[in-house]
Coordinates of C-alpha atoms and ligand atoms in Angstrom, one line a residue:
M23 CA -0.4 0.4 -0.1
P24 CA 2.2 3.2 -1.2
L25 CA 1.7 6.5 0.9
S26 CA 1.2 9.8 -0.6
F27 CA 4.6 11.0 1.1
K28 CA 8.0 9.7 1.2
H29 CA 8.8 11.7 4.6
L30 CA 6.4 12.4 7.2
T31 CA 7.2 16.0 8.6
S32 CA 3.2 17.0 9.5
T33 CA 0.1 15.2 9.5
K34 CA -0.9 17.9 7.1
Q35 CA 0.5 15.9 4.3
L36 CA -1.9 12.5 4.8
T37 CA -4.8 11.7 3.2
R38 CA -7.8 9.8 4.6
E39 CA -6.7 7.3 2.4
D40 CA -3.0 7.2 4.0
M41 CA -4.8 7.4 7.7
D42 CA -6.9 4.7 6.7
A43 CA -4.3 2.3 4.9
I44 CA -1.9 2.9 8.1
L45 CA -4.9 2.1 10.8
K46 CA -5.0 -1.1 8.3
V47 CA -1.5 -2.1 8.4
A48 CA -1.3 -1.1 12.6
L49 CA -4.3 -3.7 13.2
E50 CA -2.0 -6.4 11.1
M51 CA 1.1 -5.8 12.7
E52 CA -1.1 -5.3 16.2
K53 CA -1.0 -9.4 15.1
V54 CA 2.2 -9.7 14.3
R55 CA 3.6 -8.1 17.3
D56 CA 0.8 -10.5 19.6
S57 CA 2.2 -13.8 17.9
G58 CA 6.0 -12.8 18.5
G59 CA 7.3 -10.3 15.4
S60 CA 8.4 -10.8 12.5
D61 CA 11.8 -10.1 9.8
L62 CA 10.2 -7.7 7.7
L63 CA 12.6 -5.2 7.9
K64 CA 15.8 -7.8 8.3
D65 CA 17.9 -5.9 6.6
K66 CA 17.2 -2.4 7.5
V67 CA 18.4 0.5 9.7
L68 CA 16.8 3.0 11.9
A69 CA 19.0 6.2 13.1
S70 CA 17.4 7.7 15.8
L71 CA 18.3 11.2 15.8
F72 CA 16.8 12.7 19.4
Y73 CA 18.0 16.6 20.1
E74 CA 15.4 16.7 23.0
P75 CA 14.4 14.5 26.2
S76 CA 12.2 11.4 24.8
T77 CA 11.2 8.4 26.4
R78 CA 7.9 6.9 24.8
T79 CA 8.7 8.2 21.8
R80 CA 11.9 6.9 21.1
M81 CA 11.5 3.6 22.9
S82 CA 8.5 2.7 20.8
F83 CA 10.4 3.5 17.4
E84 CA 13.2 1.2 18.3
S85 CA 10.9 -1.4 19.9
A86 CA 8.6 -1.2 16.6
M87 CA 11.9 -1.4 14.9
H88 CA 13.1 -4.6 16.7
R89 CA 10.1 -6.6 16.8
L90 CA 10.0 -6.3 12.5
G91 CA 13.7 -7.3 12.7
G92 CA 15.4 -4.2 12.1
R93 CA 17.9 -2.8 13.7
V94 CA 18.8 0.8 15.4
V95 CA 21.6 3.1 15.6
T96 CA 21.4 5.9 18.2
A97 CA 23.3 9.0 18.8
E98 CA 23.1 10.2 21.9
G99 CA 23.9 13.0 23.7
I100 CA 23.7 14.6 19.4
Q101 CA 23.2 18.0 21.0
F102 CA 26.5 17.7 22.8
S103 CA 28.5 16.3 19.6
S104 CA 27.7 17.7 15.9
L105 CA 25.2 20.5 17.4
Y106 CA 28.0 21.8 19.2
K107 CA 30.7 22.0 17.0
G108 CA 28.5 23.9 14.7
E109 CA 27.4 21.4 11.8
T110 CA 24.0 22.4 10.0
I111 CA 20.7 19.6 10.6
E112 CA 20.8 19.5 6.9
D113 CA 24.1 17.9 6.8
T114 CA 23.8 15.8 9.9
I115 CA 20.8 14.0 7.9
A116 CA 22.4 13.9 5.0
M117 CA 25.3 12.2 6.6
A118 CA 22.8 9.8 8.3
S119 CA 21.4 8.9 5.0
Q120 CA 24.5 7.2 4.8
Y121 CA 24.5 5.1 7.6
A122 CA 20.7 4.5 7.5
D123 CA 17.8 3.2 5.3
I124 CA 15.6 5.6 7.8
I125 CA 15.5 8.7 10.0
V126 CA 13.8 9.5 13.0
M127 CA 14.7 12.8 14.8
R128 CA 13.4 15.2 17.5
H129 CA 14.2 18.8 18.0
P130 CA 13.4 21.3 20.2
E131 CA 12.9 23.9 16.9
Q132 CA 10.1 24.6 14.6
G133 CA 10.5 23.5 11.4
S134 CA 13.9 21.6 12.0
A135 CA 11.7 18.5 10.1
D136 CA 11.6 20.7 7.1
K137 CA 15.0 21.3 6.9
A138 CA 15.8 17.8 7.5
A139 CA 13.5 15.8 5.4
S140 CA 14.9 18.5 2.3
A141 CA 18.0 17.0 2.9
A142 CA 17.5 13.3 3.1
L143 CA 18.4 10.7 0.9
V144 CA 16.2 8.2 2.8
P145 CA 12.3 8.4 4.3
F146 CA 12.7 10.8 7.4
I147 CA 10.0 10.9 10.2
N148 CA 9.8 13.8 12.1
A149 CA 9.3 12.8 16.1
G150 CA 8.6 16.4 17.1
D151 CA 9.7 19.4 15.9
G152 CA 9.5 21.5 19.3
P153 CA 5.7 23.1 19.2
G154 CA 5.1 22.0 15.7
Q155 CA 4.5 19.3 14.9
H156 CA 4.4 15.1 16.4
P157 CA 2.7 13.0 13.5
T158 CA 3.6 10.1 14.6
Q159 CA 1.4 10.7 17.8
G160 CA -1.0 12.2 16.0
I161 CA -1.7 8.4 14.0
L162 CA -1.2 6.6 17.4
D163 CA -3.9 8.8 18.5
M164 CA -6.1 7.8 15.7
V165 CA -5.3 4.4 16.1
T166 CA -6.3 4.3 19.7
I167 CA -9.3 6.4 18.9
Y168 CA -10.6 3.7 16.3
K169 CA -9.7 0.5 19.5
E170 CA -11.6 2.5 21.6
R171 CA -14.3 3.7 20.1
G172 CA -15.0 1.4 16.8
T173 CA -14.9 4.3 14.2
L174 CA -13.6 7.6 13.2
D175 CA -16.5 9.0 11.7
G176 CA -18.4 11.1 14.4
I177 CA -16.5 11.5 17.2
N178 CA -17.0 14.2 19.5
I179 CA -13.4 15.2 21.1
T180 CA -12.4 17.4 23.7
M181 CA -8.6 18.9 24.0
V182 CA -7.5 20.1 27.3
G183 CA -4.4 21.9 29.3
D184 CA -1.5 23.3 26.9
L185 CA -3.2 23.5 23.2
K186 CA -0.5 26.2 22.4
Y187 CA 2.6 24.0 22.5
G188 CA 1.0 20.8 22.6
R189 CA 2.2 19.5 19.5
T190 CA -0.2 16.4 19.8
V191 CA -2.6 18.3 19.2
H192 CA -2.1 20.1 16.5
S193 CA -1.4 16.9 14.6
L194 CA -4.0 15.4 15.9
S195 CA -6.5 18.1 15.0
F196 CA -5.3 17.2 11.3
L197 CA -5.7 13.5 11.1
L198 CA -9.4 14.1 12.4
G199 CA -10.3 16.7 10.4
L200 CA -9.6 14.1 7.5
Y201 CA -12.9 12.2 8.8
N202 CA -16.9 13.1 8.9
D203 CA -18.8 15.5 11.7
I204 CA -16.0 16.0 14.0
T205 CA -16.9 18.2 16.8
F206 CA -13.7 19.5 19.3
T207 CA -14.5 21.2 22.7
L208 CA -10.8 23.3 23.2
V209 CA -10.7 23.8 27.0
S210 CA -7.6 25.6 27.7
P211 CA -6.4 29.0 29.7
D212 CA -6.8 32.4 28.0
E213 CA -3.0 32.0 27.6
L214 CA -2.7 28.6 25.9
K215 CA -5.7 28.2 23.2
M216 CA -5.5 26.7 20.2
P217 CA -3.1 28.2 17.7
E218 CA -4.8 30.3 14.5
K219 CA -2.9 27.7 12.4
V220 CA -4.9 25.3 13.5
T221 CA -8.0 27.3 14.4
S222 CA -7.8 28.1 10.8
F223 CA -8.1 24.8 9.1
Y224 CA -10.7 23.9 11.5
K225 CA -12.7 26.4 9.9
E226 CA -12.0 26.4 6.0
K227 CA -13.2 22.8 6.2
G228 CA -16.2 23.8 8.1
I229 CA -15.5 21.7 11.2
S230 CA -17.2 22.6 14.2
F231 CA -15.3 23.8 17.1
S232 CA -15.6 25.8 20.6
E233 CA -13.5 27.3 23.4
T234 CA -13.5 27.1 27.0
N235 CA -11.7 27.6 30.1
K236 CA -14.0 25.3 32.5
L237 CA -13.3 21.4 31.9
E238 CA -16.7 20.9 32.8
D239 CA -17.8 22.1 29.4
G240 CA -16.0 19.1 27.7
L241 CA -17.1 16.3 29.6
Q242 CA -19.7 15.0 27.6
S243 CA -17.6 14.5 24.5
D244 CA -16.8 10.9 23.0
V245 CA -13.0 11.3 23.5
L246 CA -11.5 13.7 26.5
Y247 CA -7.5 13.9 25.4
M248 CA -6.0 15.3 28.0
T249 CA -2.4 17.5 27.6
R250 CA 0.5 18.4 30.4
I251 CA 1.7 22.0 30.8
Q252 CA 4.8 22.0 28.6
Q253 CA 7.4 23.7 31.5
E254 CA 9.9 23.7 28.9
R255 CA 8.6 25.9 26.2
F256 CA 8.0 29.0 28.2
A257 CA 10.6 31.4 28.7
D258 CA 8.9 32.8 31.2
K259 CA 9.0 30.8 34.5
S260 CA 6.2 32.6 36.4
Q261 CA 4.1 32.4 33.8
Y262 CA 4.2 28.7 33.6
E263 CA 3.7 28.5 37.6
K264 CA 1.0 30.4 37.1
L265 CA -0.9 28.1 34.6
K266 CA 0.4 24.6 35.5
D267 CA -2.0 23.5 38.2
S268 CA -4.6 24.9 35.5
Y269 CA -6.7 21.0 34.5
V270 CA -6.6 18.4 37.3
L271 CA -8.7 15.4 35.9
Q272 CA -10.3 13.2 39.0
A273 CA -12.3 10.0 38.6
S274 CA -15.8 11.5 39.8
H275 CA -15.0 13.6 36.2
V276 CA -15.4 10.5 34.2
K277 CA -16.0 7.4 36.2
D278 CA -19.5 5.7 34.7
K279 CA -19.3 7.9 31.4
D280 CA -18.8 7.0 28.8
I281 CA -15.6 8.9 27.3
T282 CA -12.4 7.5 26.4
V283 CA -9.4 9.0 28.3
M284 CA -6.7 10.2 26.4
H285 CA -3.6 11.3 27.0
P286 CA 0.5 11.5 25.4
L287 CA 2.5 10.9 28.8
P288 CA 4.0 11.9 30.3
R289 CA 1.6 13.4 32.9
V290 CA 2.7 15.3 35.5
N291 CA -0.5 16.4 37.9
E292 CA -3.5 16.2 34.7
I293 CA -4.6 13.3 35.5
S294 CA -5.1 12.1 38.9
T295 CA -3.7 8.5 39.9
D296 CA -7.4 7.6 41.0
V297 CA -8.6 7.6 37.2
D298 CA -6.5 5.1 35.9
A299 CA -8.1 1.8 37.4
L300 CA -11.6 2.9 35.4
P301 CA -12.2 1.1 32.4
N302 CA -12.4 4.0 30.0
A303 CA -8.3 5.2 31.1
A304 CA -7.3 4.5 27.8
Y305 CA -3.4 6.3 27.8
F306 CA -1.7 3.2 28.7
R307 CA -3.5 1.2 25.9
Q308 CA -2.9 4.5 23.9
A309 CA 1.1 4.3 24.3
S310 CA 1.1 0.6 23.4
N311 CA -0.5 1.6 20.3
G312 CA 2.6 3.3 19.5
V313 CA 4.8 0.6 18.9
I314 CA 1.9 -0.8 16.0
A315 CA 1.4 2.5 14.6
R316 CA 5.4 2.9 14.5
M317 CA 5.6 -1.0 13.2
A318 CA 3.0 -0.2 10.1
L319 CA 4.3 3.6 9.5
L320 CA 8.2 1.7 9.3
A321 CA 7.3 -0.5 6.9
M322 CA 5.2 1.2 4.7
L323 CA 8.0 4.4 4.4
L324 CA 10.3 1.1 3.7
G325 CA 8.1 -0.2 0.7
K326 CA 7.4 -3.2 2.7
A327 CA 3.9 -3.3 3.6
Ligands
LIG420 C1 4.9 14.0 23.8 C2 5.4 14.9 23.2 O1 6.3 14.9 23.3 O2 5.0 16.2 22.6 N1 5.1 12.9 24.5 C3 4.9 12.1 23.6 O3 6.1 11.6 22.6 N2 4.1 11.1 24.0 C4 4.0 15.0 24.8 C5 4.1 15.6 25.9 O4 6.2 15.6 25.7 O5 3.8 15.9 26.8

Protein backbone atom coordinates (compact mmCIF):
# COMPACT_ATOMS: atom_id res chain seq x y z
CA MET A 1 0.00 0.00 0.00
CA PRO A 2 1.90 3.09 -1.15
CA LEU A 3 1.60 6.28 0.91
CA SER A 4 1.22 9.68 -0.74
CA PHE A 5 4.43 10.95 0.94
CA LYS A 6 8.06 9.84 1.25
CA HIS A 7 8.98 11.88 4.34
CA LEU A 8 6.62 12.50 7.26
CA THR A 9 7.01 15.95 8.78
CA SER A 10 3.39 16.97 9.39
CA THR A 11 0.00 15.26 9.58
CA LYS A 12 -1.20 17.85 7.06
CA GLN A 13 0.47 15.68 4.43
CA LEU A 14 -1.86 12.73 4.99
CA THR A 15 -4.95 11.98 2.97
CA ARG A 16 -7.84 10.02 4.42
CA GLU A 17 -6.67 7.10 2.25
CA ASP A 18 -3.21 7.30 3.86
CA MET A 19 -4.69 7.30 7.37
CA ASP A 20 -7.08 4.43 6.58
CA ALA A 21 -4.21 2.41 5.10
CA ILE A 22 -1.92 3.01 8.10
CA LEU A 23 -4.73 2.05 10.46
CA LYS A 24 -5.32 -1.18 8.56
CA VAL A 25 -1.62 -2.10 8.59
CA ALA A 26 -1.30 -1.13 12.28
CA LEU A 27 -4.09 -3.56 13.19
CA GLU A 28 -2.24 -6.27 11.24
CA MET A 29 1.00 -5.31 13.00
CA GLU A 30 -0.72 -5.82 16.33
CA LYS A 31 -1.20 -9.48 15.42
CA VAL A 32 2.41 -9.70 14.23
CA ARG A 33 3.68 -8.23 17.50
CA ASP A 34 1.46 -10.40 19.65
CA SER A 35 2.56 -13.55 17.87
CA GLY A 36 6.28 -12.95 18.36
CA GLY A 37 7.26 -10.42 15.68
CA SER A 38 8.65 -10.94 12.17
CA ASP A 39 11.75 -10.38 10.07
CA LEU A 40 10.07 -8.04 7.57
CA LEU A 41 12.72 -5.32 8.09
CA LYS A 42 15.64 -7.63 8.70
CA ASP A 43 18.10 -5.81 6.43
CA LYS A 44 16.99 -2.35 7.47
CA VAL A 45 18.64 0.15 9.79
CA LEU A 46 16.86 3.04 11.53
CA ALA A 47 18.89 6.10 12.58
CA SER A 48 17.41 7.61 15.73
CA LEU A 49 18.41 11.26 16.35
CA PHE A 50 16.92 12.89 19.44
CA TYR A 51 18.01 16.46 20.18
CA GLU A 52 15.35 16.72 22.88
CA PRO A 53 14.50 14.30 25.69
CA SER A 54 12.22 11.41 24.78
CA THR A 55 11.28 8.23 26.55
CA ARG A 56 8.14 6.86 24.89
CA THR A 57 8.68 7.99 21.32
CA ARG A 58 12.26 6.80 21.14
CA MET A 59 11.61 3.51 22.90
CA SER A 60 8.53 2.74 20.85
CA PHE A 61 10.32 3.47 17.54
CA GLU A 62 13.15 1.20 18.63
CA SER A 63 10.75 -1.46 19.83
CA ALA A 64 8.81 -1.25 16.53
CA MET A 65 12.02 -1.69 14.53
CA HIS A 66 13.20 -4.62 16.67
CA ARG A 67 9.84 -6.40 16.48
CA LEU A 68 10.14 -6.34 12.69
CA GLY A 69 13.69 -7.71 12.80
CA GLY A 70 15.39 -4.37 11.95
CA ARG A 71 18.27 -2.63 13.70
CA VAL A 72 18.73 0.80 15.22
CA VAL A 73 21.69 3.17 15.36
CA THR A 74 21.36 5.95 17.90
CA ALA A 75 23.15 9.25 18.34
CA GLU A 76 22.74 9.87 22.03
CA GLY A 77 23.63 13.18 23.59
CA ILE A 78 23.75 14.48 20.02
CA GLN A 79 23.38 18.05 21.27
CA PHE A 80 26.86 17.63 22.71
CA SER A 81 28.47 16.44 19.48
CA SER A 82 27.70 17.64 15.96
CA LEU A 83 25.36 20.47 16.91
CA TYR A 84 27.94 21.68 19.42
CA LYS A 85 30.56 21.64 16.69
CA GLY A 86 28.32 23.80 14.52
CA GLU A 87 27.07 21.26 11.97
CA THR A 88 23.76 22.14 10.29
CA ILE A 89 20.70 19.88 10.54
CA GLU A 90 20.89 19.40 6.78
CA ASP A 91 24.47 18.08 6.97
CA THR A 92 23.68 15.78 9.89
CA ILE A 93 20.75 14.30 7.99
CA ALA A 94 22.68 13.95 4.72
CA MET A 95 25.31 12.06 6.69
CA ALA A 96 22.80 9.87 8.55
CA SER A 97 21.30 8.98 5.14
CA GLN A 98 24.59 7.20 4.41
CA TYR A 99 24.31 5.07 7.55
CA ALA A 100 20.65 4.14 7.63
CA ASP A 101 17.61 3.25 5.50
CA ILE A 102 15.24 5.49 7.42
CA ILE A 103 15.73 8.38 9.87
CA VAL A 104 13.69 9.58 12.83
CA MET A 105 14.49 12.92 14.48
CA ARG A 106 13.20 15.02 17.38
CA HIS A 107 14.42 18.62 17.61
CA PRO A 108 13.40 21.60 19.78
CA GLU A 109 12.98 24.01 16.86
CA GLN A 110 9.68 24.33 14.99
CA GLY A 111 10.42 23.86 11.27
CA SER A 112 13.54 21.74 11.86
CA ALA A 113 11.78 18.70 10.42
CA ASP A 114 11.24 20.43 7.06
CA LYS A 115 14.92 21.33 6.90
CA ALA A 116 15.85 17.75 7.71
CA ALA A 117 13.44 16.28 5.15
CA SER A 118 14.89 18.55 2.44
CA ALA A 119 18.31 16.99 2.98
CA ALA A 120 17.25 13.37 3.56
CA LEU A 121 18.23 10.80 0.94
CA VAL A 122 16.15 8.10 2.70
CA PRO A 123 12.67 8.37 4.28
CA PHE A 124 12.60 10.84 7.18
CA ILE A 125 10.12 10.93 10.10
CA ASN A 126 9.54 13.90 12.40
CA ALA A 127 9.34 12.73 16.02
CA GLY A 128 8.48 16.22 17.29
CA ASP A 129 9.75 19.65 16.17
CA GLY A 130 9.38 21.91 19.20
CA PRO A 131 5.83 23.23 19.51
CA GLY A 132 5.17 22.36 15.83
CA GLN A 133 4.04 18.82 15.07
CA HIS A 134 4.38 15.25 16.30
CA PRO A 135 2.84 13.30 13.43
CA THR A 136 3.48 9.77 14.66
CA GLN A 137 1.76 10.61 17.96
CA GLY A 138 -1.21 11.91 15.94
CA ILE A 139 -1.30 8.65 14.00
CA LEU A 140 -1.15 6.45 17.10
CA ASP A 141 -3.86 8.62 18.65
CA MET A 142 -6.08 7.91 15.63
CA VAL A 143 -5.38 4.18 15.96
CA THR A 144 -6.36 4.47 19.63
CA ILE A 145 -9.59 6.37 18.94
CA TYR A 146 -10.55 3.74 16.36
CA LYS A 147 -9.79 0.85 18.71
CA GLU A 148 -11.58 2.43 21.68
CA ARG A 149 -14.61 3.87 19.86
CA GLY A 150 -14.92 1.56 16.81
CA THR A 151 -15.02 4.45 14.31
CA LEU A 152 -13.26 7.64 13.30
CA ASP A 153 -16.30 9.40 11.89
CA GLY A 154 -18.71 11.33 14.11
CA ILE A 155 -16.24 11.73 16.99
CA ASN A 156 -16.74 14.52 19.54
CA ILE A 157 -13.39 15.25 21.13
CA THR A 158 -12.41 17.54 24.00
CA MET A 159 -8.77 18.66 24.07
CA VAL A 160 -7.59 20.02 27.43
CA GLY A 161 -4.54 21.88 28.69
CA ASP A 162 -1.65 23.41 26.77
CA LEU A 163 -3.13 23.66 23.29
CA LYS A 164 -0.64 26.35 22.29
CA TYR A 165 2.65 24.51 22.80
CA GLY A 166 1.32 20.94 22.84
CA ARG A 167 2.26 19.62 19.42
CA THR A 168 0.24 16.41 19.77
CA VAL A 169 -3.11 18.23 19.67
CA HIS A 170 -2.01 20.07 16.52
CA SER A 171 -1.12 16.83 14.73
CA LEU A 172 -4.26 15.05 15.90
CA SER A 173 -6.52 17.91 14.78
CA PHE A 174 -5.35 17.68 11.17
CA LEU A 175 -5.95 13.92 11.11
CA LEU A 176 -9.40 13.95 12.69
CA GLY A 177 -10.29 16.72 10.25
CA LEU A 178 -10.04 14.15 7.43
CA TYR A 179 -13.16 12.37 8.78
CA ASN A 180 -16.86 13.28 8.82
CA ASP A 181 -18.84 15.08 11.52
CA ILE A 182 -16.01 15.78 13.95
CA THR A 183 -16.59 18.27 16.78
CA PHE A 184 -13.81 19.81 18.86
CA THR A 185 -14.24 21.32 22.34
CA LEU A 186 -11.03 23.15 23.24
CA VAL A 187 -10.40 23.69 26.95
CA SER A 188 -7.43 25.85 27.90
CA PRO A 189 -6.41 28.97 29.82
CA ASP A 190 -6.60 32.09 27.60
CA GLU A 191 -2.79 32.16 27.43
CA LEU A 192 -2.60 28.64 25.97
CA LYS A 193 -5.34 28.61 23.34
CA MET A 194 -5.16 26.53 20.16
CA PRO A 195 -3.00 28.45 17.64
CA GLU A 196 -4.48 30.08 14.57
CA LYS A 197 -2.73 27.61 12.24
CA VAL A 198 -5.08 24.95 13.64
CA THR A 199 -8.28 26.97 14.14
CA SER A 200 -8.00 28.36 10.60
CA PHE A 201 -7.89 24.75 9.40
CA TYR A 202 -11.12 23.95 11.33
CA LYS A 203 -12.75 27.00 9.74
CA GLU A 204 -11.57 26.15 6.22
CA LYS A 205 -12.95 22.64 6.54
CA GLY A 206 -16.19 23.78 8.19
CA ILE A 207 -15.40 21.72 11.32
CA SER A 208 -17.38 22.74 14.36
CA PHE A 209 -15.31 23.80 17.39
CA SER A 210 -15.79 25.76 20.58
CA GLU A 211 -13.31 27.25 23.05
CA THR A 212 -13.73 27.45 26.82
CA ASN A 213 -11.68 27.74 30.04
CA LYS A 214 -13.72 25.16 31.94
CA LEU A 215 -13.04 21.44 32.00
CA GLU A 216 -16.67 20.84 33.01
CA ASP A 217 -17.79 22.15 29.59
CA GLY A 218 -15.95 19.29 27.89
CA LEU A 219 -17.11 16.20 29.73
CA GLN A 220 -19.93 15.26 27.33
CA SER A 221 -17.63 14.10 24.50
CA ASP A 222 -16.61 10.67 23.16
CA VAL A 223 -12.93 11.38 23.79
CA LEU A 224 -11.26 13.50 26.47
CA TYR A 225 -7.67 14.25 25.41
CA MET A 226 -5.68 15.63 28.34
CA THR A 227 -2.26 17.28 27.87
CA ARG A 228 0.61 18.45 30.05
CA ILE A 229 1.45 22.17 30.38
CA GLN A 230 4.69 22.24 28.34
CA GLN A 231 7.06 23.67 30.94
CA GLU A 232 10.11 23.65 28.63
CA ARG A 233 8.46 26.04 26.11
CA PHE A 234 7.93 28.90 28.59
CA ALA A 235 10.46 31.73 28.41
CA ASP A 236 8.89 33.21 31.56
CA LYS A 237 8.92 30.54 34.28
CA SER A 238 6.53 32.52 36.51
CA GLN A 239 3.95 32.17 33.74
CA TYR A 240 4.40 28.39 33.89
CA GLU A 241 4.00 28.43 37.69
CA LYS A 242 0.78 30.36 37.29
CA LEU A 243 -0.68 27.95 34.72
CA LYS A 244 0.70 24.57 35.70
CA ASP A 245 -2.26 23.46 37.81
CA SER A 246 -4.95 24.73 35.44
CA TYR A 247 -6.73 21.36 35.07
CA VAL A 248 -6.69 18.20 37.15
CA LEU A 249 -8.95 15.38 36.01
CA GLN A 250 -10.41 13.34 38.88
CA ALA A 251 -12.10 9.92 38.68
CA SER A 252 -15.39 11.57 39.66
CA HIS A 253 -15.33 13.58 36.38
CA VAL A 254 -15.39 10.47 34.14
CA LYS A 255 -16.45 7.48 36.26
CA ASP A 256 -19.37 5.51 34.76
CA LYS A 257 -19.38 7.76 31.68
CA ASP A 258 -18.95 6.70 28.07
CA ILE A 259 -15.93 8.95 27.55
CA THR A 260 -12.49 7.65 26.57
CA VAL A 261 -9.67 9.36 28.47
CA MET A 262 -6.44 9.81 26.48
CA HIS A 263 -3.10 11.50 27.21
CA PRO A 264 0.11 11.35 25.13
CA LEU A 265 2.10 11.03 28.38
CA PRO A 266 4.18 11.92 30.33
CA ARG A 267 1.58 13.22 32.77
CA VAL A 268 2.57 15.61 35.51
CA ASN A 269 -0.52 16.14 37.66
CA GLU A 270 -3.28 16.72 35.11
CA ILE A 271 -4.77 13.25 35.58
CA SER A 272 -5.18 12.08 39.14
CA THR A 273 -3.93 8.48 39.58
CA ASP A 274 -7.39 7.41 40.76
CA VAL A 275 -8.48 7.64 37.10
CA ASP A 276 -5.99 4.91 36.08
CA ALA A 277 -8.10 1.96 37.21
CA LEU A 278 -11.24 3.07 35.33
CA PRO A 279 -12.06 1.01 32.23
CA ASN A 280 -12.27 4.18 30.11
CA ALA A 281 -8.73 5.32 31.05
CA ALA A 282 -7.04 4.52 27.73
CA TYR A 283 -3.65 6.24 28.06
CA PHE A 284 -1.56 3.15 28.73
CA ARG A 285 -3.29 1.28 25.88
CA GLN A 286 -2.57 4.40 23.79
CA ALA A 287 1.17 4.05 24.58
CA SER A 288 1.02 0.41 23.48
CA ASN A 289 -0.60 1.49 20.19
CA GLY A 290 2.51 3.63 19.61
CA VAL A 291 4.46 0.49 18.79
CA ILE A 292 2.00 -1.00 16.30
CA ALA A 293 1.42 2.38 14.61
CA ARG A 294 5.17 2.88 14.22
CA MET A 295 5.66 -0.71 12.97
CA ALA A 296 3.10 0.09 10.27
CA LEU A 297 4.66 3.39 9.32
CA LEU A 298 8.24 2.06 9.20
CA ALA A 299 7.20 -0.89 7.04
CA MET A 300 5.12 1.29 4.70
CA LEU A 301 7.75 4.02 4.27
CA LEU A 302 10.32 1.31 3.54
CA GLY A 303 8.00 -0.17 0.89
CA LYS A 304 7.58 -3.42 2.81
CA ALA A 305 3.87 -3.43 3.67
C1 LIG B 1 4.48 14.28 23.88
C2 LIG B 1 5.49 15.14 23.15
O1 LIG B 1 6.69 14.83 23.19
O2 LIG B 1 5.06 16.09 22.53
N1 LIG B 1 5.07 13.13 24.41
C3 LIG B 1 5.14 12.02 23.64
O3 LIG B 1 5.80 11.99 22.61
N2 LIG B 1 4.40 10.98 24.00
C4 LIG B 1 3.68 15.02 24.88
C5 LIG B 1 4.41 15.78 25.94
O4 LIG B 1 5.63 15.79 26.02
O5 LIG B 1 3.70 16.41 26.72
